XYZ file of C-alpha atoms in Angstrom:
660
model
C 47.913 18.926 -11.245
C 47.834 21.835 -8.830
C 48.585 21.064 -5.363
C 45.716 21.758 -2.894
C 46.588 23.036 0.570
C 45.655 20.813 3.380
C 44.349 23.867 5.090
C 41.792 24.411 2.585
C 40.429 21.116 2.582
C 38.393 21.552 5.816
C 36.772 24.866 4.782
C 35.879 23.405 1.232
C 34.290 20.435 2.780
C 32.388 22.492 5.316
C 31.099 24.559 2.461
C 30.128 21.556 0.410
C 28.286 20.176 3.390
C 26.513 23.405 3.835
C 25.381 23.645 0.196
C 24.312 19.947 0.340
C 22.221 20.739 3.508
C 20.525 23.759 1.855
C 19.953 22.221 -1.652
C 19.835 18.506 -0.691
C 21.608 17.480 -3.826
C 22.951 14.298 -2.366
C 19.305 13.149 -2.087
C 18.607 14.165 -5.712
C 21.707 12.345 -6.832
C 20.453 9.274 -5.027
C 17.142 9.338 -6.793
C 18.221 10.437 -10.325
C 21.183 7.707 -10.295
C 18.580 5.013 -9.453
C 16.170 6.372 -12.083
C 18.665 6.596 -14.948
C 20.055 3.205 -14.167
C 16.823 1.455 -13.883
C 15.418 3.159 -17.266
C 18.613 2.387 -19.177
C 18.438 -1.259 -18.211
C 14.886 -1.560 -19.108
C 15.584 0.023 -22.711
C 18.397 -2.328 -23.261
C 16.256 -5.444 -22.307
C 13.548 -4.133 -24.615
C 15.938 -3.993 -27.482
C 17.249 -7.545 -26.792
C 13.548 -8.804 -26.684
C 13.916 -9.754 -22.923
C 11.596 -7.548 -21.113
C 10.019 -10.583 -19.178
C 11.493 -10.732 -15.505
C 11.942 -14.362 -15.904
C 15.112 -13.639 -17.843
C 16.572 -11.820 -14.834
C 15.958 -14.803 -12.671
C 17.284 -17.158 -15.406
C 20.497 -15.330 -15.741
C 20.937 -15.011 -11.898
C 20.308 -18.820 -11.766
C 22.872 -19.780 -14.580
C 25.850 -17.471 -13.759
C 28.379 -17.519 -10.805
C 28.243 -16.723 -8.002
C 24.642 -15.764 -7.980
C 23.433 -19.268 -8.951
C 24.348 -20.602 -5.593
C 23.117 -17.795 -3.661
C 20.113 -18.202 -1.522
C 17.216 -16.619 -3.447
C 14.160 -17.530 -1.264
C 13.459 -18.602 2.170
C 10.087 -19.668 3.411
C 9.060 -21.320 6.805
C 12.566 -22.756 7.432
C 13.202 -23.869 3.799
C 15.354 -22.320 1.317
C 16.242 -22.394 -2.353
C 19.096 -21.065 -4.286
C 18.674 -19.273 -7.713
C 19.570 -22.310 -9.448
C 17.233 -24.516 -7.469
C 14.309 -22.281 -7.845
C 14.870 -21.904 -11.623
C 14.677 -25.469 -12.121
C 11.373 -25.594 -10.136
C 9.892 -22.910 -12.086
C 10.660 -24.790 -15.340
C 8.477 -27.620 -13.843
C 5.652 -25.297 -13.251
C 5.992 -23.722 -16.641
C 6.101 -27.080 -18.377
C 3.000 -28.218 -16.225
C 0.971 -25.246 -17.280
C 1.748 -25.964 -21.085
C 1.181 -29.810 -21.018
C -1.567 -30.183 -18.454
C -3.708 -27.165 -19.220
C -2.627 -25.983 -22.648
C -1.570 -22.409 -21.433
C 0.265 -20.606 -24.058
C 1.714 -17.180 -24.559
C -0.735 -14.391 -23.769
C -3.000 -16.422 -21.860
C -4.136 -15.098 -18.433
C -4.268 -17.417 -15.315
C -5.824 -16.162 -12.021
C -4.032 -17.182 -8.979
C -5.729 -16.911 -5.454
C -2.870 -17.682 -3.028
C -1.556 -16.658 0.170
C 2.353 -15.900 0.532
C 4.372 -19.050 -0.036
C 7.080 -20.458 -2.052
C 4.532 -21.861 -4.435
C 3.058 -18.335 -4.996
C 6.671 -17.520 -6.506
C 6.863 -20.660 -8.475
C 3.487 -20.411 -10.175
C 4.091 -16.751 -11.014
C 7.438 -17.155 -12.662
C 6.246 -20.471 -14.273
C 3.574 -18.485 -16.163
C 6.162 -15.899 -17.118
C 8.546 -18.626 -18.379
C 5.970 -19.556 -21.028
C 4.672 -16.089 -21.789
C 1.420 -16.223 -19.823
C 0.150 -13.478 -17.580
C -0.721 -13.964 -13.868
C -3.697 -12.219 -12.391
C -3.118 -11.871 -8.701
C -6.372 -12.335 -6.735
C -6.736 -10.920 -3.203
C -7.025 -14.103 -0.922
C -9.303 -12.180 1.434
C -12.010 -11.892 -1.182
C -15.108 -14.124 -1.345
C -18.621 -14.197 -2.797
C -19.354 -11.348 -5.333
C -15.979 -9.715 -5.022
C -14.069 -12.839 -5.719
C -16.333 -13.680 -8.795
C -16.026 -10.171 -10.127
C -12.250 -10.404 -9.920
C -11.939 -13.687 -11.618
C -14.411 -13.000 -14.346
C -12.882 -9.513 -15.090
C -9.520 -11.078 -15.619
C -10.849 -13.143 -18.418
C -8.880 -16.072 -17.078
C -10.116 -19.550 -18.208
C -7.921 -21.318 -15.575
C -8.032 -20.362 -11.662
C -5.610 -21.802 -9.155
C -6.631 -21.471 -5.450
C -4.454 -22.087 -2.482
C -6.091 -24.822 -0.368
C -6.053 -22.952 2.650
C -7.891 -20.267 0.714
C -10.375 -22.540 -1.000
C -11.524 -24.023 2.445
C -12.603 -20.462 3.337
C -14.126 -19.357 -0.042
C -15.385 -22.450 -1.851
C -15.667 -24.810 1.137
C -18.413 -27.394 1.804
C -21.204 -25.034 2.874
C -23.954 -23.693 0.480
C -22.272 -20.355 0.035
C -18.939 -21.916 -1.001
C -20.654 -24.314 -3.314
C -22.549 -21.474 -4.914
C -19.375 -19.411 -5.095
C -17.623 -22.336 -6.839
C -20.308 -22.924 -9.364
C -20.313 -19.187 -10.261
C -16.490 -19.224 -10.605
C -16.787 -21.972 -13.043
C -19.700 -20.699 -15.324
C -20.345 -17.117 -14.878
C -19.462 -15.041 -18.061
C -17.610 -17.724 -19.725
C -17.598 -17.508 -23.579
C -18.925 -20.581 -25.350
C -20.128 -23.815 -23.778
C -17.278 -24.647 -21.697
C -16.553 -23.927 -18.166
C -13.591 -22.106 -16.314
C -11.272 -24.594 -14.802
C -10.721 -24.279 -11.044
C -7.878 -26.161 -9.474
C -7.194 -26.197 -5.778
C -3.586 -26.224 -5.199
C -2.677 -28.444 -2.283
C 0.273 -30.439 -1.213
C -0.662 -33.290 -3.456
C -0.865 -31.067 -6.494
C 2.664 -29.681 -5.393
C 3.961 -33.043 -5.444
C 2.595 -33.686 -8.832
C 4.259 -30.637 -10.226
C 7.521 -31.644 -8.389
C 7.526 -34.935 -10.442
C 7.056 -33.141 -13.797
C 9.948 -33.016 -16.142
C 10.761 -29.362 -16.481
C 11.722 -27.992 -19.929
C 12.701 -24.478 -20.859
C 10.182 -22.962 -23.098
C 11.778 -21.465 -26.364
C 12.463 -17.822 -26.424
C 9.645 -17.644 -29.051
C 7.076 -17.995 -26.238
C 8.369 -14.683 -24.618
C 9.230 -12.823 -27.782
C 7.520 -9.707 -28.933
C 6.518 -8.050 -25.516
C 7.335 -4.338 -25.257
C 7.860 -2.438 -22.035
C 4.197 -1.130 -22.084
C 2.565 -4.469 -22.469
C 0.751 -5.966 -19.488
C 3.105 -8.184 -17.217
C 0.487 -8.778 -14.318
C -3.053 -7.973 -13.352
C -3.006 -6.576 -9.785
C -6.237 -5.565 -8.344
C -7.293 -2.445 -6.270
C -8.006 -2.764 -2.632
C -11.825 -2.273 -3.342
C -12.405 0.117 -0.523
C -14.788 2.144 -2.675
C -16.475 -0.573 -4.580
C -15.545 -3.764 -6.458
C -11.809 -4.384 -7.033
C -10.399 -3.192 -10.465
C -7.572 -5.084 -12.283
C -4.756 -2.617 -12.752
C -2.554 -3.449 -15.661
C 0.951 -3.695 -14.581
C 3.404 -3.291 -17.444
C 6.780 -4.805 -17.867
C 8.159 -1.295 -17.637
C 6.707 -1.011 -14.121
C 8.302 -4.424 -13.053
C 11.704 -3.577 -14.518
C 11.978 0.100 -13.667
C 10.138 -0.188 -10.341
C 12.044 -3.240 -9.154
C 15.308 -1.812 -10.318
C 14.953 1.760 -9.139
C 14.030 0.751 -5.543
C 17.157 -1.383 -4.972
C 19.494 1.248 -6.517
C 17.612 3.959 -4.473
C 17.894 2.477 -1.043
C 21.246 0.703 -1.601
C 20.355 -3.017 -1.829
C 23.470 -5.204 -1.440
C 23.723 -8.665 -2.764
C 24.225 -9.903 0.824
C 21.105 -8.297 2.008
C 18.101 -10.446 3.355
C 14.832 -8.612 2.535
C 11.878 -9.891 4.817
C 8.261 -9.355 3.811
C 4.972 -10.831 5.003
C 3.063 -8.253 3.074
C 0.720 -9.762 0.549
C 2.424 -10.615 -2.639
C -0.911 -10.088 -4.493
C -0.226 -6.385 -4.216
C 2.384 -4.476 -6.058
C 4.446 -3.302 -2.856
C 5.632 -6.831 -2.015
C 5.557 -8.240 -5.616
C 7.204 -5.557 -7.590
C 9.150 -3.388 -5.093
C 9.853 -6.599 -3.023
C 10.493 -9.816 -4.951
C 11.147 -8.279 -8.335
C 13.596 -5.811 -6.769
C 15.336 -8.917 -5.099
C 15.595 -10.769 -8.322
C 16.824 -7.733 -10.378
C 19.582 -7.120 -7.740
C 20.230 -10.918 -6.922
C 19.754 -10.607 -3.337
C 17.648 -12.748 -0.943
C 14.106 -12.581 0.147
C 12.437 -14.212 3.110
C 8.767 -14.461 2.833
C 6.239 -14.580 5.668
C 2.825 -16.429 4.981
C 0.945 -13.499 6.377
C 1.361 -10.642 8.838
C 1.248 -11.564 12.694
C 2.693 -9.756 15.559
C 3.482 -13.176 17.113
C 5.646 -14.157 13.941
C 7.003 -11.171 12.478
C 10.095 -10.764 14.657
C 10.902 -14.483 15.102
C 10.674 -14.871 11.204
C 13.017 -11.595 10.835
C 15.463 -13.155 13.215
C 15.579 -16.623 11.951
C 16.265 -15.421 8.385
C 18.850 -12.820 9.504
C 16.983 -10.160 7.468
C 18.649 -6.862 7.111
C 15.651 -5.016 5.519
C 11.978 -5.281 6.528
C 8.932 -4.249 4.553
C 5.856 -2.520 5.929
C 2.708 -1.253 4.678
C -0.225 0.726 6.293
C -0.680 0.303 9.836
C 1.845 -2.613 10.273
C 4.285 -0.625 12.310
C 1.688 0.577 14.612
C 0.563 -3.066 15.084
C 4.153 -3.965 15.932
C 4.399 -1.138 18.469
C 1.234 -2.313 20.004
C 2.840 -5.471 21.431
C 4.261 -5.569 24.908
C 7.770 -4.316 24.942
C 10.435 -7.157 25.136
C 14.156 -7.288 25.870
C 14.488 -8.760 22.172
C 13.216 -5.785 20.597
C 16.678 -4.744 19.311
C 17.823 -8.283 18.900
C 17.833 -8.086 15.086
C 20.299 -7.122 12.272
C 17.707 -4.829 10.405
C 19.502 -1.720 9.158
C 16.317 -0.396 7.281
C 12.655 -0.685 7.147
C 11.016 -0.184 3.674
C 7.586 0.709 2.863
C 4.657 3.147 2.553
C 1.961 4.392 4.928
C 4.125 4.896 8.115
C 2.301 7.547 10.130
C 4.371 10.500 11.589
C 3.170 9.777 14.996
C 4.524 6.157 14.813
C 7.698 6.926 12.660
C 10.281 7.817 15.416
C 9.024 5.487 18.123
C 9.302 2.699 15.838
C 13.085 3.495 14.852
C 13.730 3.911 18.649
C 11.998 0.667 19.854
C 13.458 -1.772 17.300
C 16.805 -0.085 16.638
C 16.155 0.786 12.923
C 18.542 3.320 11.621
C 16.843 4.233 8.405
C 13.291 4.424 7.056
C 12.849 4.199 3.173
C 9.321 5.542 2.759
C 7.692 5.945 -0.495
C 4.331 6.979 -2.197
C 3.037 5.204 -5.145
C 0.032 3.369 -6.356
C -0.250 0.101 -8.551
C -1.738 1.896 -11.496
C 0.040 5.265 -10.969
C 2.896 6.495 -13.289
C 5.273 7.891 -10.717
C 6.019 8.024 -6.982
C 7.888 9.964 -4.188
C 10.781 8.740 -1.938
C 12.114 9.570 1.291
C 15.300 7.955 2.297
C 15.288 9.049 6.109
C 17.928 8.721 8.720
C 18.529 11.001 11.537
C 15.824 13.444 12.442
C 15.270 15.425 9.024
C 12.279 14.746 6.986
C 10.474 12.486 9.434
C 6.935 11.789 8.437
C 7.339 12.826 4.920
C 6.298 10.460 2.022
C 8.766 12.029 -0.368
C 11.781 14.385 -0.463
C 13.246 16.539 -3.237
C 16.244 18.720 -3.314
C 16.397 21.849 -5.394
C 17.450 20.238 -8.548
C 14.677 17.583 -8.517
C 12.111 20.164 -7.402
C 13.001 22.208 -10.716
C 12.711 19.191 -12.904
C 9.369 17.983 -11.306
C 7.895 21.481 -11.800
C 7.100 20.352 -15.298
C 5.764 16.767 -14.723
C 4.040 17.123 -11.256
C 1.193 19.335 -10.065
C -0.716 19.973 -6.973
C -4.038 21.585 -7.701
C -6.912 22.990 -5.996
C -9.903 20.521 -5.477
C -13.583 20.736 -4.912
C -14.391 18.501 -2.130
C -18.107 18.451 -2.936
C -17.636 17.320 -6.748
C -14.278 15.756 -5.962
C -12.839 17.381 -9.195
C -10.107 20.018 -9.470
C -11.427 23.603 -9.316
C -11.272 25.420 -12.792
C -10.710 29.029 -13.401
C -13.942 30.405 -14.511
C -12.205 32.396 -17.395
C -9.640 30.153 -18.784
C -11.347 26.722 -17.589
C -7.834 25.524 -16.416
C -6.889 24.066 -13.037
C -5.143 26.142 -10.390
C -1.974 24.968 -8.562
C -1.940 25.476 -4.915
C 0.658 27.488 -2.959
C 3.604 25.606 -1.548
C 2.688 23.602 1.466
C -1.096 23.891 0.802
C -3.112 20.741 0.276
C -4.359 19.659 -3.141
C -4.611 16.677 -5.521
C -1.509 15.253 -6.932
C -1.573 14.964 -10.548
C 1.268 13.447 -12.786
C 1.811 14.375 -16.349
C 1.125 12.088 -19.300
C 1.909 12.248 -22.762
C -1.530 13.098 -24.498
C -0.425 11.518 -27.940
C 0.206 8.019 -26.287
C -1.335 7.896 -22.752
C -1.300 4.260 -22.786
C 2.410 3.794 -22.755
C 2.779 5.248 -19.307
C -0.693 4.761 -17.924
C -2.223 1.248 -19.083
C -5.138 1.750 -16.902
C -7.503 -1.064 -15.744
C -8.090 -4.319 -17.641
C -11.499 -4.345 -19.611
C -12.622 -1.322 -17.898
C -12.250 1.706 -20.286
C -14.646 3.854 -18.105
C -12.480 3.590 -14.995
C -9.421 4.069 -16.997
C -10.694 7.213 -18.487
C -11.713 8.633 -15.110
C -8.047 8.614 -13.879
C -7.269 10.932 -16.783
C -7.716 14.796 -16.708
C -7.466 16.801 -19.847
C -6.995 20.364 -20.651
C -5.584 20.925 -17.134
C -3.201 23.753 -17.844
C -3.240 23.997 -21.644
C -5.656 22.739 -24.281
C -4.923 19.232 -25.179
C -2.599 18.112 -22.163
C -3.358 14.980 -20.044
C -2.689 14.362 -16.463
C -3.051 11.116 -14.257
C -5.180 11.668 -11.093
C -3.674 10.217 -8.126
C -6.955 10.539 -6.135
C -4.841 11.808 -2.964
C -4.486 15.143 -1.330
C -0.890 15.886 -0.705
C 1.059 19.027 0.268
C 4.554 19.842 -1.434
C 6.599 22.159 0.627
C 8.962 24.832 -0.528
C 11.604 22.627 1.277
C 10.753 19.854 -1.192
C 9.008 17.671 1.308
C 5.954 15.759 0.349
C 3.313 15.022 2.879
C 0.147 12.876 2.600
C -3.007 14.639 3.637
C -5.913 12.292 2.898
C -7.717 10.314 0.112
C -10.192 12.278 -1.790
C -13.467 11.299 -0.438
C -12.213 10.669 3.140
C -11.688 14.349 3.858
C -14.873 15.783 4.689
C -16.357 19.445 5.404
C -17.580 20.653 8.777
C -18.469 24.317 9.755
C -17.443 25.076 6.092
C -13.879 23.886 6.680
C -12.132 20.819 5.256
C -11.095 18.228 7.786
C -8.293 15.738 7.010
C -9.017 12.357 8.461
C -5.494 11.458 8.216
C -4.248 14.589 10.382
C -6.770 13.939 12.828
C -5.905 10.224 13.126
C -2.198 11.028 13.412
C -3.126 13.407 16.577
C -5.393 11.039 18.221
C -2.897 8.168 17.879
C -0.140 9.743 20.053
C -2.231 9.721 23.132
C -1.108 6.898 25.435
C -3.777 4.203 25.599
C -4.890 4.715 21.960
C -3.762 1.873 19.863
C -5.527 2.626 16.639
C -7.610 5.616 15.413
C -9.737 5.730 12.270
C -11.259 8.876 11.485
C -14.212 9.666 9.308
C -17.118 12.090 8.864
C -20.816 11.310 9.713
C -24.005 12.898 8.772
C -26.003 14.496 11.347
C -29.683 15.244 11.164
C -30.436 18.915 10.833
C -26.632 19.836 10.004
C -24.800 20.765 7.096
C -21.476 18.642 6.117
C -20.214 15.841 8.302
C -19.202 15.862 11.917
C -15.886 14.092 12.732
C -15.909 10.843 14.534
C -13.001 8.517 15.554
C -13.297 4.711 15.988
C -10.603 3.782 18.497
C -8.998 0.528 19.509
C -7.870 1.247 23.102
C -5.400 -0.417 25.292
C -7.578 -2.770 27.606
C -5.269 -1.870 30.538
C -6.282 1.920 30.080
C -9.768 1.048 29.028
C -10.994 -2.060 30.652
C -14.481 -3.584 29.801
C -17.076 -4.014 32.607
C -19.765 -2.396 34.709
C -17.879 -1.920 38.077
C -17.061 1.406 39.318
C -13.339 1.070 39.045
C -13.746 0.270 35.444
C -15.952 3.177 34.802
C -13.309 5.491 36.546
C -10.448 3.883 34.454
C -12.553 4.643 31.305
C -13.403 8.117 32.308
C -9.708 8.719 32.973
C -8.518 7.792 29.618
C -11.294 9.870 27.995
C -10.190 12.730 30.202
C -6.698 12.407 28.733
C -7.967 12.166 25.238
C -10.052 15.186 25.856
C -7.263 17.330 27.239
C -5.059 16.481 24.311
C -7.587 17.042 21.417
C -8.946 20.153 22.810
C -5.513 21.902 23.348
C -4.463 23.065 19.910
C -0.824 23.292 21.155
C -0.919 19.603 21.935
C -3.129 18.157 19.202
C -2.070 20.499 16.415
C -5.866 20.712 15.394
C -8.000 23.709 14.858
C -11.420 23.376 16.873
C -13.517 22.459 13.699
C -11.236 19.388 13.028
C -11.576 17.927 16.747
C -13.867 14.915 16.375
C -17.282 15.484 18.005
C -17.770 11.792 18.437
C -15.751 8.838 19.634
C -16.606 5.382 19.026
C -14.762 2.819 21.088
C -14.568 -0.739 19.397
C -15.097 -3.292 21.966
C -14.418 -7.026 21.727
C -13.508 -8.453 18.410
C -14.865 -5.460 16.644
C -11.671 -3.954 15.392
C -11.003 -1.656 12.726
C -11.368 -3.145 9.490
C -8.369 -2.921 7.122
C -7.799 -4.103 3.415
C -5.355 -6.853 2.895
C -2.656 -4.088 2.559
C -3.353 -2.896 6.052
C -5.212 0.353 5.070
C -8.051 1.270 7.079
C -11.629 1.062 5.527
C -14.217 3.426 6.564
C -17.512 2.628 4.661
C -19.103 0.666 7.299
C -18.409 2.903 9.898
C -19.470 5.882 7.936
C -22.703 4.279 6.871
C -23.575 3.492 10.548
C -22.653 6.983 11.572
C -23.550 7.823 15.180
C -27.044 6.018 15.118
C -27.002 4.957 18.641
C -29.027 1.698 17.869
C -26.621 0.643 14.945
C -23.382 1.382 16.758
C -24.098 0.028 20.249
C -26.605 -2.697 19.221
C -28.582 -1.909 22.308
C -25.655 -1.984 24.625
C -24.091 -5.172 23.030
C -21.956 -3.446 20.596
C -19.368 -0.472 20.377
C -19.542 2.428 22.827
C -20.065 6.100 21.762
C -18.816 9.234 23.504
C -19.239 12.723 22.439
C -18.377 16.381 22.960
C -21.762 18.158 24.084
C -21.963 21.651 22.801
C -19.816 23.986 25.117
C -18.322 20.789 26.944
C -14.538 20.456 27.665
C -14.570 16.657 27.962
C -16.079 13.715 26.175
C -19.031 12.073 27.943
C -21.166 8.967 27.091
C -23.506 9.296 24.172
C -26.823 7.823 25.176
C -29.924 6.907 23.342
C -31.703 9.994 24.835
C -28.803 12.133 23.322
C -29.409 10.772 19.818
C -33.108 11.391 20.139
C -32.422 14.925 20.975
C -30.166 15.515 17.928
C -32.789 13.805 15.776
C -35.475 16.007 17.052
C -33.525 19.079 16.377
C -33.147 20.105 19.899
C -29.498 19.939 19.865
C -27.233 22.237 17.595
C -23.565 21.064 17.181
């Protein structure tokens, strides 16, 4: 071996560091290493006929030292892998013997987060059945639709959920009857079981027996493992087919990517009925044999106490959760935690650094993906570089992705990609420009990578674009506008359908929300476009949740002065492009101040819902309810500050006497 002069080590290290900074190769290695390892293990498990993640838990529960490691923490109780495994066998046996559930059957489960959710889920997997995760916030038509489309003959409902959706009132009784009988084949009824503490004791007394391997044999990676429903922000929920491949590769990839350790405690109170907590949370933990601490649901008052009680080292967030945590009054205990990383998706750029600083979180592991999607983007972010990005690629990955990922021009009126009039093919946008994100599919076997929606071929086909760049190709539509910069950073722009046109320009609701959200006193901003009589396109409106200290409620002059002062601050920020970063056409013309309990509506996964707000627009009567509802402010033509929007102002607009 040739000796290396010590004097050369320093310059060589500096050169390598410079090359890495330029090409971001260490980031690419982190992603590719995780991808290769997770894909390889999935293929090995398929060859062994063991793609059901039940086998991952079984192996952890029957080998040392993992069998004695804490697997699950919930409300002060804990279960080792071995203990949880024995409980899961009881649930599997109970399903077989009490209800006759067998391999391939679908069972709907409408549960809040709990240890029982996990036991039911893996109990079904232990006998080869498929769970359908129902959003526990649903009731009425949406709940019945979700259960019916699952084709489940058995529905388990958490007792707390049952009290709300099938309670003792007439609506509850009607919903229960529909759940039993609607679209059931034959003369029987769908069985509905309310799962309370008594039922839990019954299962606990059952004699658990391991189902034979034959009950789980024959499944391939592309077969359905779970049905997980879309949020239903644009209509009734759709049941996305989550394959065993997605469970194994998704759960395996994430832990390898962000460096999950066996002594880590991963805390999540995000809903387990969504893929973020279910696959990238719990299956990730089982795959890597770490510990998960589960909160029943998100609450500002319980989040950090549960994190501290479980000694969590990783926390999970989605959507607006980090903003909600920041909205709580500062406390000396804010940094009293062992958290080294926050992992999730939907962290807005205006919240990113403030969250890290306040709670002492060193690393943000942000990702972008969707339940039914075929890929994702990943940003392991420490320090200052890549803050706010939903994904990050170095030069090598950027080259590889060029063949399988595309960002294309979109027609916001038709919500379809623009096509070249001569060739008929879509057009890629320039680096850094917004467009719809597409992922390439194998056109000869689309179902192997995109399983689509259960019993909904129309919705499945609507997510596939064909003949995009060449005749016969196929691509998955994300439905999201994103930009991919020349430096390899990915940024979320908006959902297609949320972006609107005003003054012949495209306005990104996400971009405007981020700008408004940095103003002191603004706790939440939900931006959308509203139709204005006599005007083309949609004008911008921001529904705001304001700090009551800055924007008190009342009729006194001091209250009015405080309200006007905050509006002056918002005006000064938004109308100064150097501060807001917004062109004038993107500045919202209307502000809707949500008062009382009328807060921004969110999905169960903490994504803001715009439909009701958009439907009401700025109709003075609908919004203010004659002075008993929300408050409206507006930028009059030529004004430099928002002022109160009155009924007379609305009549002037409707009469065509005001041109915006």
